[in-house]
Coordinates of C-alpha atoms in Angstrom, one line a residue:
M1 CA -47.1 -22.0 15.4
G2 CA -46.8 -18.4 14.3
S3 CA -49.6 -16.4 12.8
A4 CA -50.1 -16.3 9.1
D5 CA -48.4 -12.9 8.7
E6 CA -45.3 -13.9 10.7
D7 CA -43.0 -13.7 7.7
S8 CA -44.7 -10.8 6.0
P9 CA -42.4 -8.1 4.6
A10 CA -43.3 -5.7 7.4
R11 CA -42.6 -8.4 10.0
V12 CA -39.2 -9.2 8.4
R13 CA -38.2 -5.6 8.5
R14 CA -39.0 -5.4 12.2
R15 CA -36.9 -8.3 13.2
G16 CA -34.3 -8.2 10.4
W17 CA -31.4 -5.8 9.7
R18 CA -31.3 -2.5 11.5
R19 CA -28.7 -0.1 12.6
A20 CA -27.8 1.4 15.9
R21 CA -27.9 5.1 16.5
P22 CA -24.7 6.7 15.1
D23 CA -21.9 7.5 17.5
R24 CA -18.9 9.7 17.2
R25 CA -16.8 7.1 15.5
S26 CA -19.3 6.8 12.7
R27 CA -18.7 10.4 11.6
G28 CA -22.2 11.8 11.3
R29 CA -23.9 11.1 8.0
L30 CA -21.5 8.3 7.2
A31 CA -22.5 6.5 10.4
A32 CA -21.9 2.8 10.7
G33 CA -24.3 0.6 12.5
R34 CA -24.0 -2.4 14.7
L35 CA -25.3 -5.6 13.2
V36 CA -28.2 -7.0 15.2
Q37 CA -29.6 -9.5 12.7
P38 CA -30.4 -12.9 14.3
P39 CA -28.3 -15.6 12.7
D40 CA -31.2 -17.5 11.0
L41 CA -32.3 -14.6 8.8
D42 CA -29.8 -14.9 5.9
R43 CA -32.6 -15.2 3.3
Q44 CA -34.6 -12.3 4.7
R45 CA -32.1 -9.5 4.6
P46 CA -33.0 -6.5 2.5
S47 CA -31.4 -5.8 -0.8
L48 CA -27.9 -4.4 -0.7
H49 CA -29.0 -1.7 -3.2
Q50 CA -31.1 -0.1 -0.3
S51 CA -27.9 0.6 1.7
S52 CA -25.2 1.0 -0.9
L53 CA -22.8 4.0 -0.5
P54 CA -21.5 6.1 -3.3
W55 CA -18.1 4.9 -4.5
D56 CA -16.1 7.9 -3.3
V57 CA -17.9 8.0 0.1
A58 CA -17.2 4.3 0.7
R59 CA -13.5 4.7 -0.1
E60 CA -13.2 7.7 2.2
L61 CA -15.1 5.9 5.0
A62 CA -12.9 2.8 4.7
H63 CA -9.9 5.1 5.2
A64 CA -11.5 7.0 8.1
V65 CA -12.5 4.0 10.2
A66 CA -9.1 2.4 10.3
T67 CA -6.7 3.2 13.1
P68 CA -3.0 3.6 12.4
L69 CA -0.9 0.9 13.9
R70 CA 1.4 1.6 16.9
P71 CA 5.0 2.6 16.1
R72 CA 7.7 0.1 16.8
S73 CA 11.5 -0.1 16.5
V74 CA 12.7 -2.6 13.8
V75 CA 16.1 -3.4 12.4
L76 CA 16.8 -2.1 8.9
A77 CA 16.4 -5.5 7.3
E78 CA 12.7 -5.5 8.5
A79 CA 11.9 -1.9 7.6
D80 CA 11.3 -2.0 3.9
G81 CA 7.6 -1.0 3.1
T82 CA 7.0 0.3 6.6
T83 CA 6.2 4.0 7.3
L84 CA 8.5 6.3 9.3
A85 CA 6.8 7.1 12.6
V86 CA 9.3 9.9 13.5
P87 CA 11.4 12.2 11.3
L88 CA 14.8 10.8 10.1
V89 CA 17.4 13.1 11.7
A90 CA 21.1 13.1 11.1
S91 CA 23.0 12.4 14.3
A92 CA 26.3 13.6 12.7
A93 CA 27.5 15.3 9.6
V94 CA 27.7 13.3 6.4
P95 CA 30.4 12.8 5.3
P96 CA 32.1 13.3 8.7
V97 CA 35.4 14.3 7.1
D98 CA 36.6 15.7 3.7
R99 CA 36.7 12.7 1.3
S100 CA 38.1 12.1 -2.2
A101 CA 35.5 12.0 -4.9
M102 CA 37.8 10.3 -7.4
D103 CA 40.7 7.8 -7.7
G104 CA 43.8 9.9 -8.1
Y105 CA 46.1 12.1 -6.1
A106 CA 45.4 14.4 -3.1
V107 CA 47.7 17.4 -3.8
R108 CA 48.6 20.7 -2.1
G109 CA 49.4 23.8 -4.0
P110 CA 50.6 24.1 -7.6
G111 CA 52.3 21.1 -9.3
P112 CA 54.3 19.2 -9.9
W113 CA 54.1 17.3 -6.7
R114 CA 56.3 14.7 -5.0
L115 CA 54.5 11.5 -4.0
V116 CA 54.8 10.9 -0.3
G117 CA 52.5 7.9 0.3
T118 CA 49.2 6.1 -0.4
I119 CA 45.8 6.5 1.2
R120 CA 43.4 3.5 0.9
A121 CA 39.7 3.5 1.7
G122 CA 40.2 2.0 5.1
S123 CA 43.2 4.1 6.0
G124 CA 43.1 6.4 9.0
L125 CA 43.8 10.2 8.6
A126 CA 47.2 10.6 6.9
P127 CA 49.7 13.3 8.0
E128 CA 49.2 16.8 6.8
L129 CA 50.3 17.6 3.3
E130 CA 52.9 20.3 2.7
D131 CA 53.2 22.4 -0.5
G132 CA 54.3 20.4 -3.5
Q133 CA 53.4 17.1 -1.9
A134 CA 50.8 14.5 -3.0
Y135 CA 49.3 11.2 -1.8
K136 CA 48.0 8.5 -4.0
I137 CA 44.3 8.2 -2.9
V138 CA 41.1 6.2 -3.8
T139 CA 37.5 7.3 -4.0
G140 CA 35.9 7.7 -0.5
A141 CA 39.1 7.9 1.4
A142 CA 39.6 10.8 3.8
V143 CA 41.9 13.5 2.3
P144 CA 44.7 14.7 4.5
T145 CA 44.7 18.1 6.1
G146 CA 46.1 20.7 3.7
T147 CA 44.7 19.1 0.5
T148 CA 43.8 21.7 -2.1
A149 CA 42.5 19.4 -4.8
V150 CA 42.3 15.8 -6.0
L151 CA 43.9 15.2 -9.4
P152 CA 42.1 12.3 -11.1
D153 CA 44.2 9.4 -12.4
E154 CA 43.2 10.0 -16.0
E155 CA 44.4 13.6 -15.8
A156 CA 47.7 12.8 -14.0
I157 CA 51.2 12.5 -15.6
R158 CA 53.3 10.2 -13.5
S159 CA 57.1 9.9 -13.5
E160 CA 58.7 7.7 -10.8
D161 CA 58.0 9.6 -7.5
D162 CA 56.5 12.7 -9.1
V163 CA 53.1 13.5 -10.5
A164 CA 52.0 16.5 -12.6
G165 CA 48.8 17.8 -14.1
S166 CA 46.2 20.6 -13.9
A167 CA 44.5 20.4 -10.4
I168 CA 41.7 23.0 -10.0
P169 CA 41.6 24.1 -6.3
G170 CA 38.7 22.5 -4.4
R171 CA 37.8 20.1 -7.2
H172 CA 36.9 16.4 -6.6
I173 CA 36.7 16.8 -2.8
R174 CA 33.5 15.9 -0.9
R175 CA 33.5 18.3 2.0
A176 CA 32.4 17.3 5.5
G177 CA 28.7 17.9 5.9
E178 CA 28.1 18.2 2.2
E179 CA 25.2 15.8 2.3
C180 CA 23.8 16.9 5.6
A181 CA 24.8 18.6 8.9
A182 CA 24.4 17.1 12.3
G183 CA 20.8 17.6 13.6
E184 CA 19.4 18.2 10.2
V185 CA 15.9 16.7 9.5
L186 CA 16.3 14.6 6.3
L187 CA 12.9 13.0 6.0
P188 CA 9.6 13.8 7.8
A189 CA 7.4 11.2 9.5
G190 CA 5.0 9.5 7.1
V191 CA 7.5 8.6 4.4
V192 CA 7.3 5.0 3.2
V193 CA 10.6 3.3 3.7
D194 CA 12.1 2.0 0.5
P195 CA 15.6 0.8 -0.4
S196 CA 16.9 4.4 -0.8
V197 CA 15.6 5.3 2.7
L198 CA 17.3 2.2 4.1
G199 CA 20.6 3.1 2.4
L200 CA 20.3 6.7 3.8
A201 CA 19.6 5.3 7.3
A202 CA 22.7 3.1 7.1
T203 CA 24.8 6.1 5.9
L204 CA 23.7 8.0 9.0
G205 CA 25.0 5.1 11.1
L206 CA 21.5 3.9 12.2
N207 CA 20.8 0.2 12.9
R208 CA 17.1 0.5 13.6
L209 CA 14.2 2.7 12.6
T210 CA 11.0 3.7 14.4
V211 CA 8.2 2.8 12.0
L212 CA 4.5 1.9 11.6
P213 CA 4.7 -1.7 10.6
R214 CA 3.1 -3.3 7.6
P215 CA -0.4 -4.4 8.6
R216 CA -1.0 -8.1 8.8
V217 CA -3.7 -9.4 6.4
A218 CA -5.5 -12.8 6.6
A219 CA -7.6 -14.0 3.8
F220 CA -10.4 -16.6 3.6
V221 CA -11.7 -17.8 0.3
T222 CA -15.2 -19.4 0.5
G223 CA -17.0 -21.6 -2.1
D224 CA -17.7 -25.3 -2.2
E225 CA -17.5 -25.2 -6.0
L226 CA -13.9 -23.9 -6.0
V227 CA -11.0 -26.0 -7.0
H228 CA -7.3 -25.0 -6.6
A229 CA -5.7 -27.0 -9.4
G230 CA -6.6 -27.8 -12.9
A231 CA -9.3 -26.3 -15.1
S232 CA -12.9 -25.4 -14.4
G233 CA -15.7 -27.7 -15.5
P234 CA -19.2 -28.7 -14.6
G235 CA -19.6 -28.0 -10.9
R236 CA -16.0 -26.9 -10.7
V237 CA -14.7 -23.3 -10.7
R238 CA -11.0 -22.6 -10.5
D239 CA -10.2 -20.2 -7.7
A240 CA -8.8 -17.0 -9.3
I241 CA -9.0 -14.8 -6.2
G242 CA -6.7 -16.7 -3.8
P243 CA -3.7 -16.4 -6.1
M244 CA -4.3 -12.7 -6.5
V245 CA -4.4 -11.9 -2.8
P246 CA -0.8 -12.1 -1.6
G247 CA 0.5 -9.9 -4.4
L248 CA -2.2 -7.3 -4.0
V249 CA -1.7 -7.2 -0.3
H250 CA 2.1 -6.8 -0.6
R251 CA 1.8 -4.1 -3.2
A252 CA -0.7 -2.2 -1.0
G253 CA 1.8 -2.3 1.9
G254 CA 0.3 -5.2 3.9
C255 CA 1.9 -8.4 5.0
S256 CA 0.5 -11.7 3.6
S257 CA 1.7 -14.9 2.0
P258 CA 0.2 -17.7 0.0
A259 CA 0.2 -19.8 3.1
E260 CA -2.1 -17.2 4.8
V261 CA -4.9 -17.6 2.2
R262 CA -7.2 -20.2 3.7
H263 CA -10.1 -21.9 1.8
L264 CA -13.3 -22.5 3.7
E265 CA -16.4 -24.5 3.0
D266 CA -19.7 -22.7 2.6
S267 CA -20.6 -22.9 6.3
R268 CA -21.5 -20.1 8.6
Q269 CA -19.9 -21.8 11.6
A270 CA -16.6 -22.4 9.7
L271 CA -16.6 -18.7 8.8
V272 CA -17.5 -17.6 12.4
D273 CA -14.6 -19.7 13.8
A274 CA -12.2 -18.4 11.2
L275 CA -13.1 -14.7 11.8
A276 CA -13.0 -15.1 15.6
S277 CA -9.5 -16.6 15.5
A278 CA -7.9 -14.5 12.8
D279 CA -4.8 -12.7 14.1
A280 CA -4.6 -9.8 11.6
E281 CA -5.4 -6.2 11.4
L282 CA -7.4 -6.7 8.1
I283 CA -9.3 -9.9 7.3
L284 CA -10.4 -10.5 3.7
V285 CA -13.3 -12.8 3.0
S286 CA -14.2 -13.6 -0.6
G287 CA -17.3 -15.2 -2.0
S288 CA -19.6 -14.6 0.9
S289 CA -20.6 -11.0 0.7
A290 CA -23.7 -11.1 -1.5
S291 CA -27.2 -12.2 -0.5
G292 CA -27.4 -15.8 -1.6
P293 CA -28.1 -18.8 0.6
A294 CA -24.4 -19.7 0.8
D295 CA -23.4 -16.1 1.6
H296 CA -22.8 -16.1 5.4
L297 CA -20.6 -13.1 6.0
R298 CA -23.1 -10.7 7.4
S299 CA -24.7 -13.2 9.7
A300 CA -21.3 -14.4 10.9
L301 CA -20.3 -10.8 11.6
A302 CA -23.6 -10.2 13.5
E303 CA -23.0 -13.3 15.6
L304 CA -19.6 -12.0 16.6
G305 CA -20.9 -8.5 17.4
A306 CA -19.1 -6.7 14.5
E307 CA -20.1 -3.2 13.4
L308 CA -21.1 -2.9 9.7
I309 CA -19.3 0.1 8.2
V310 CA -20.0 -0.4 4.5
D311 CA -23.0 -2.5 3.3
G312 CA -22.6 -2.4 -0.5
V313 CA -21.0 0.1 -2.8
A314 CA -22.8 1.7 -5.8
C315 CA -20.2 0.6 -8.4
R316 CA -19.9 -1.8 -11.2
P317 CA -18.3 -4.3 -11.0
G318 CA -17.9 -4.9 -7.2
H319 CA -21.3 -3.8 -5.8
P320 CA -21.8 -6.5 -3.1
Q321 CA -18.7 -5.6 -1.0
A322 CA -18.8 -4.9 2.7
L323 CA -16.6 -3.6 5.4
A324 CA -17.0 -4.3 9.1
R325 CA -15.1 -3.6 12.3
F326 CA -14.7 -5.7 15.5
E327 CA -14.5 -4.1 18.9
D328 CA -10.8 -4.8 19.1
G329 CA -10.2 -2.8 15.9
R330 CA -9.8 -5.6 13.4
L331 CA -11.4 -4.8 10.1
V332 CA -13.2 -7.4 7.8
L333 CA -13.5 -6.7 4.1
G334 CA -16.1 -8.8 2.2
L335 CA -15.1 -9.3 -1.4
P336 CA -17.5 -10.5 -4.1
G337 CA -17.0 -14.0 -5.4
N338 CA -16.4 -12.9 -9.0
P339 CA -12.7 -12.2 -9.7
L340 CA -12.9 -8.7 -11.3
A341 CA -15.5 -7.6 -8.7
A342 CA -13.2 -8.9 -5.9
L343 CA -10.3 -7.0 -7.4
T344 CA -12.2 -3.7 -7.6
A345 CA -13.5 -4.1 -4.1
F346 CA -9.9 -4.6 -2.7
L347 CA -8.7 -1.6 -4.6
T348 CA -11.7 0.5 -3.4
L349 CA -11.9 -0.4 0.3
G350 CA -8.9 -2.6 1.1
V351 CA -6.3 -0.2 -0.2
A352 CA -7.9 2.7 1.6
A353 CA -8.0 0.9 4.9
L354 CA -4.5 -0.3 4.6
R355 CA -3.2 3.2 3.9
R356 CA -4.7 4.4 7.1
L357 CA -3.4 1.5 9.1
R358 CA 0.0 2.4 7.7
G359 CA -0.4 6.1 8.8
L360 CA -0.8 7.3 5.2
G361 CA -3.4 9.7 3.7
L362 CA -5.7 8.9 0.9
P363 CA -4.3 10.7 -2.1
P364 CA -6.4 12.2 -4.9
L365 CA -6.7 10.1 -8.0
P366 CA -5.0 11.5 -11.2
I367 CA -7.2 12.6 -14.1
C368 CA -6.8 11.4 -17.7
S369 CA -8.7 12.2 -20.9
V370 CA -10.6 9.4 -22.7
P371 CA -10.6 9.5 -26.5
G372 CA -14.2 9.0 -27.5
G373 CA -15.4 9.1 -24.0
L374 CA -16.9 6.4 -21.7
Q375 CA -20.6 6.0 -21.1
S376 CA -21.8 6.6 -17.5
H377 CA -24.2 4.4 -15.6
P378 CA -27.3 6.3 -14.3
H379 CA -26.8 5.3 -10.7
S380 CA -23.4 3.6 -10.2
T381 CA -19.7 4.4 -10.6
R382 CA -18.3 2.3 -13.4
L383 CA -14.8 0.9 -13.1
V384 CA -13.5 0.2 -16.6
P385 CA -10.1 -1.4 -17.3
V386 CA -8.0 0.9 -19.4
R387 CA -4.5 1.3 -20.9
V388 CA -2.9 4.7 -20.3
T389 CA -1.3 6.0 -23.6
A390 CA 0.0 9.3 -24.8
E391 CA -3.5 9.9 -26.2
G392 CA -5.3 9.2 -22.9
A393 CA -7.1 6.2 -21.3
V394 CA -8.1 3.6 -23.8
P395 CA -10.6 0.8 -22.7
V396 CA -9.2 -2.7 -23.2
G397 CA -12.6 -4.5 -23.0
H398 CA -13.4 -7.7 -21.2
G399 CA -14.6 -5.8 -18.1
G400 CA -17.3 -8.2 -16.9
S401 CA -17.3 -9.0 -13.2
A402 CA -16.2 -12.6 -13.8
M403 CA -13.4 -11.7 -16.2
L404 CA -9.8 -10.9 -15.5
R405 CA -8.6 -10.7 -19.1
G406 CA -9.2 -6.9 -19.3
A407 CA -7.5 -6.3 -16.0
A408 CA -4.5 -8.3 -17.0
A409 CA -4.1 -6.1 -20.1
A410 CA -4.8 -2.8 -18.3
D411 CA -2.8 -0.3 -16.3
A412 CA -5.7 1.1 -14.3
F413 CA -9.5 1.3 -13.8
A414 CA -11.1 4.4 -15.2
V415 CA -13.4 5.7 -12.5
V416 CA -16.5 6.8 -14.4
P417 CA -19.0 8.8 -12.2
P418 CA -22.7 8.1 -12.4
G419 CA -24.9 10.3 -14.5
P420 CA -26.7 10.6 -17.8
S421 CA -23.7 11.7 -19.9
T422 CA -20.5 10.4 -21.4
A423 CA -17.3 11.0 -19.5
V424 CA -14.5 12.5 -21.6
A425 CA -12.1 12.7 -18.6
V426 CA -11.8 10.2 -15.8
R427 CA -9.8 9.5 -12.7
L428 CA -7.4 6.6 -12.7
L429 CA -7.4 3.9 -10.0
A430 CA -4.1 2.1 -10.5
L431 CA -4.2 -1.7 -10.8
D432 CA -0.9 -1.8 -8.9
P433 CA -1.8 -0.3 -5.5
G434 CA 1.8 0.4 -4.7
A435 CA 2.4 2.5 -7.8
G436 CA 3.4 6.1 -7.2
P437 CA 1.6 9.2 -8.7
W438 CA 0.6 8.5 -12.3
V439 CA 2.7 10.1 -15.0
G440 CA 0.9 9.7 -18.4

């Protein structure tokens, strides 16, 4: 039997959560610590408020602790959404020869011209034109040597084997190398591959690209009370987080699917087993990041020797979020169990980590005015659903941590910094993490 003061607050602090001394990876004052809590102390951990990081600091730290993935060569069909690992360089001039920019007639010298043949898109290079001659030609076909202009069909006057019209010298000819010269750098490393980049790569004759791949993301949704079909009821809560995850991950540049969202019972062992076997660069765990008796994330991480990077964020909603790292580099993001809080946590920490995994920087958030202002919280950053209009950011309401109505009607979260005043201008955190720079 232990002494009467065995579970006193001082005793709990001595054998409960503590952090290791910072190392270089923890970047000085933002140092992360290694979890050393024994697995039977779930109910004795200190309040998350004691270790919460400011919202901006947590976001920057989530970006800093991730490691960009290794480059790999992929076929064009698999490159959409990846990041160029090396510059895109033209191996040859584009176009490689002079081409017709119009359907019409390739002519030489002043008209009228005698028609001597037809050049189709797949034809080889036709014999050289002489003065007063013309070829019927289609858009994209190589013009023959000696061509001085292309006369468009709609401007041509045709009579049997002759053609006439006003052909301005040099007009409607795409010159060799007009788009790029051989050896020219067209795009730098770090550009996200989208359909236009894929089309450009194909134009250059490339079949593969060297890229940083989309990070793989696994997701575990915990909660014995959750149901996955039908409505909520007594003792039943419809899972709203699981259906959000694949779309959020895809828009943020990760790789996930509905089949990769697993639902777990409220069991520490089930969570330990799931975390240990997850084959992904980022692992999402929802509903187990707070301090209740069914919240096992931190003790599971401790049992697996993970390093706690973020232990709560000073924001509303989304405060009880967490970020940890395994020795093999895998990251674990703990999402609160309330749907809006989970959404804000993913946009705060998850998007930042995914950007670094993809080799991308963390861009500054755009600033927008707020008609009438938004009240600040004394100590926490507020994340308020807003619509962006010509007049500025307008709150849409319904911003409670369990509500998604406001987010569904919003374009962004207004990031309201803590303080005693009312914010008349805010930064915007886009609800679509794949959206480009905001244009309001």
